Short mmCIF file of N, CA and C in Angstrom, two decimals:
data_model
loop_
_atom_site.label_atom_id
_atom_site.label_comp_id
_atom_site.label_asym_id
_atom_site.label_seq_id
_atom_site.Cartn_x
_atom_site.Cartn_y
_atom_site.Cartn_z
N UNK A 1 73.94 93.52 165.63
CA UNK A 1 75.12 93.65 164.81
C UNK A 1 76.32 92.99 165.47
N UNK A 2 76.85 93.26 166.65
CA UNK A 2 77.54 92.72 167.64
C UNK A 2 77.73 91.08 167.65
N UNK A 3 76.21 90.92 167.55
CA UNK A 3 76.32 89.06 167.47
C UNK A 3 76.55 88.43 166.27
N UNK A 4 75.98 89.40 165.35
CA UNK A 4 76.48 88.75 163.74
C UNK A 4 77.70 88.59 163.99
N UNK A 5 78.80 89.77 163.91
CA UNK A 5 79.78 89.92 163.91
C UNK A 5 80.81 88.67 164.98
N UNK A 6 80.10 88.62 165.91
CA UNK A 6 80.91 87.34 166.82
C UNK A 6 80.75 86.04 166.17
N UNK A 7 79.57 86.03 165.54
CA UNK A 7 79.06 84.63 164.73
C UNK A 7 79.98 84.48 163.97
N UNK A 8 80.04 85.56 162.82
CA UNK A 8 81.06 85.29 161.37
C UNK A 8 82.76 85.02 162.00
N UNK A 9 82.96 85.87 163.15
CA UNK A 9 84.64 85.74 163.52
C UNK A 9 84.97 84.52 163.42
N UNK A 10 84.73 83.04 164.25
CA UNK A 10 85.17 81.43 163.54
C UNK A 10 85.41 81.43 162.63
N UNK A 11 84.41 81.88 161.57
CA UNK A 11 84.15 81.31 160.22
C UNK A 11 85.25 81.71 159.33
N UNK A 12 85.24 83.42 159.54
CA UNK A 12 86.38 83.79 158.72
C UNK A 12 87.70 83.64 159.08
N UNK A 13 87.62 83.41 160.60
CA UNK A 13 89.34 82.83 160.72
C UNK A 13 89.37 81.56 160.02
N UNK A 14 88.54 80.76 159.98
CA UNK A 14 88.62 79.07 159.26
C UNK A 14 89.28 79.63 157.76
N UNK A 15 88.24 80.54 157.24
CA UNK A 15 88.46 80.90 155.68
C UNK A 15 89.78 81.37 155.42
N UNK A 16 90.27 82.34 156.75
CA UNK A 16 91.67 82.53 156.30
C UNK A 16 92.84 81.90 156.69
N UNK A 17 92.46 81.63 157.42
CA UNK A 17 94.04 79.78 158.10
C UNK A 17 94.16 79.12 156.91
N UNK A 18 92.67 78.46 156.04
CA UNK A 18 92.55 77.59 155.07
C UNK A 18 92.97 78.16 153.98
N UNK A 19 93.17 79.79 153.99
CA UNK A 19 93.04 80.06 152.25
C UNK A 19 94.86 80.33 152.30
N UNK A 20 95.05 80.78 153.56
CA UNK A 20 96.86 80.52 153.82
C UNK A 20 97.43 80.01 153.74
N UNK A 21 97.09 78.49 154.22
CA UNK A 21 97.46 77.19 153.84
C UNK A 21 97.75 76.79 152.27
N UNK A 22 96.76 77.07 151.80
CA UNK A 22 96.84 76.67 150.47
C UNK A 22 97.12 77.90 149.36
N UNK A 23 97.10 78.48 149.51
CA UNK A 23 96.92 79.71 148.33
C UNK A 23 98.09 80.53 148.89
N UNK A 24 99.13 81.34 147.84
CA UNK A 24 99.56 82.19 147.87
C UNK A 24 99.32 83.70 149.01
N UNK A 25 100.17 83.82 149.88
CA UNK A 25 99.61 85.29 150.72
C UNK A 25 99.37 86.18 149.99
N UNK A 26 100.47 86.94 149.00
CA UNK A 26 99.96 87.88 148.07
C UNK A 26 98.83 87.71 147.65
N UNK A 27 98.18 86.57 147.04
CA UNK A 27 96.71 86.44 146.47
C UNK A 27 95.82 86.41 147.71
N UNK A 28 95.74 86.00 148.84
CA UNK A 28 94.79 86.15 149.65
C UNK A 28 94.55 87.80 150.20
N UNK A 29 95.98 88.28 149.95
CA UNK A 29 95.72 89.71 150.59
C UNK A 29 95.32 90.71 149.65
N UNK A 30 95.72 90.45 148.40
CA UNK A 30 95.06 90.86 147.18
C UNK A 30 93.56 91.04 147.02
N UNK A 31 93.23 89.32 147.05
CA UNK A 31 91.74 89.21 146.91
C UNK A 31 90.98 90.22 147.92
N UNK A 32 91.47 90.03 149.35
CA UNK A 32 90.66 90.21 150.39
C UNK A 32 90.21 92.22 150.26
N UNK A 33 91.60 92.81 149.89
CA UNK A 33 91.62 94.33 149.32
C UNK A 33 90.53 94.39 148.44
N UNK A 34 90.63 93.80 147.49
CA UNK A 34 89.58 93.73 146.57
C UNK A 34 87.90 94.15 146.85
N UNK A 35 87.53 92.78 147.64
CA UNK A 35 86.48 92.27 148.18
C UNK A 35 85.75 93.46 148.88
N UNK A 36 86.98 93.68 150.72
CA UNK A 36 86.91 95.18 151.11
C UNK A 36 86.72 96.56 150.22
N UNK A 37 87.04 96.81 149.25
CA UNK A 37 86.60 97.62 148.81
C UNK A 37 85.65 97.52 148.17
N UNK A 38 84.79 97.00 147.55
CA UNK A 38 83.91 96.40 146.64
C UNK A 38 82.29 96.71 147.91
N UNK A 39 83.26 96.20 149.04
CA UNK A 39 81.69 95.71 149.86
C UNK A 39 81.83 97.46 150.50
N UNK A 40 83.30 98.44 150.36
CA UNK A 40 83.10 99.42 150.98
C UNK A 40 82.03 100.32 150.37
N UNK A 41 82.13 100.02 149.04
CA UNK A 41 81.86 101.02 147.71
C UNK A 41 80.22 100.50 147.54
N UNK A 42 79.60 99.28 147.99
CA UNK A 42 78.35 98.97 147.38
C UNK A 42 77.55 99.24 148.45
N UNK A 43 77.92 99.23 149.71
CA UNK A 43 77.39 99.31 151.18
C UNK A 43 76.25 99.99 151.08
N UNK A 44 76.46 101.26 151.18
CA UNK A 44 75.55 102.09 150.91
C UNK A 44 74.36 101.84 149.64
N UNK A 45 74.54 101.50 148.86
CA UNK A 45 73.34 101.02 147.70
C UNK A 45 73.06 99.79 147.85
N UNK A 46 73.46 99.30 148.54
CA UNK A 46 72.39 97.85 149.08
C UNK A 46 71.85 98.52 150.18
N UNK A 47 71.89 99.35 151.10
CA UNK A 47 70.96 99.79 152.36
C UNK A 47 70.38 101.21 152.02
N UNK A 48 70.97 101.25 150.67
CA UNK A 48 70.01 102.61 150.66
C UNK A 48 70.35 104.11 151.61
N UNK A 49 71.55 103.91 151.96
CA UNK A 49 72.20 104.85 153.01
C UNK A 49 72.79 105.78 152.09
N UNK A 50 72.39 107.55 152.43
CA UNK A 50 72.79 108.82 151.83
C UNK A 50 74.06 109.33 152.25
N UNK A 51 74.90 109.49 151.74
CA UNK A 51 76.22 109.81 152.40
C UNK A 51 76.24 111.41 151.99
N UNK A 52 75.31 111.74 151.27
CA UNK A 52 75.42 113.15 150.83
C UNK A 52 75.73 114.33 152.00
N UNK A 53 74.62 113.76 153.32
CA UNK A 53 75.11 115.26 154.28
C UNK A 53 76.05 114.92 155.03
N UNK A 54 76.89 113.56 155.04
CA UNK A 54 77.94 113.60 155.72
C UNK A 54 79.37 114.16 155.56
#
């Protein structure tokens, strides 16, 4: 997990220098809220993870 995570760090700084550059901040910070919640809310039903006894 550790190394994914070091892998993607470049990438998404590229994605967000580039999407700063060009695009509106409100819309990048918008989108990105979005996204974050979306991937907070589906997490669990793509892995199949029970949050029930937590």
């Amino acid at each position: 997990m550790r190394t994914t995570v070091q892998v993607l760090m470049p990438i998404g700084i590229i994605i967000a220098s580039w999407s700063f550059d060009h695009v509106a901040a409100g819309s990048v910070f918008l989108v990105s809220g979005i996204l974050f919640v979306l991937i907070v809310v589906l997490y669990p039903r793509f892995f199949n993870l029970s949050l029930k006894g937590v």
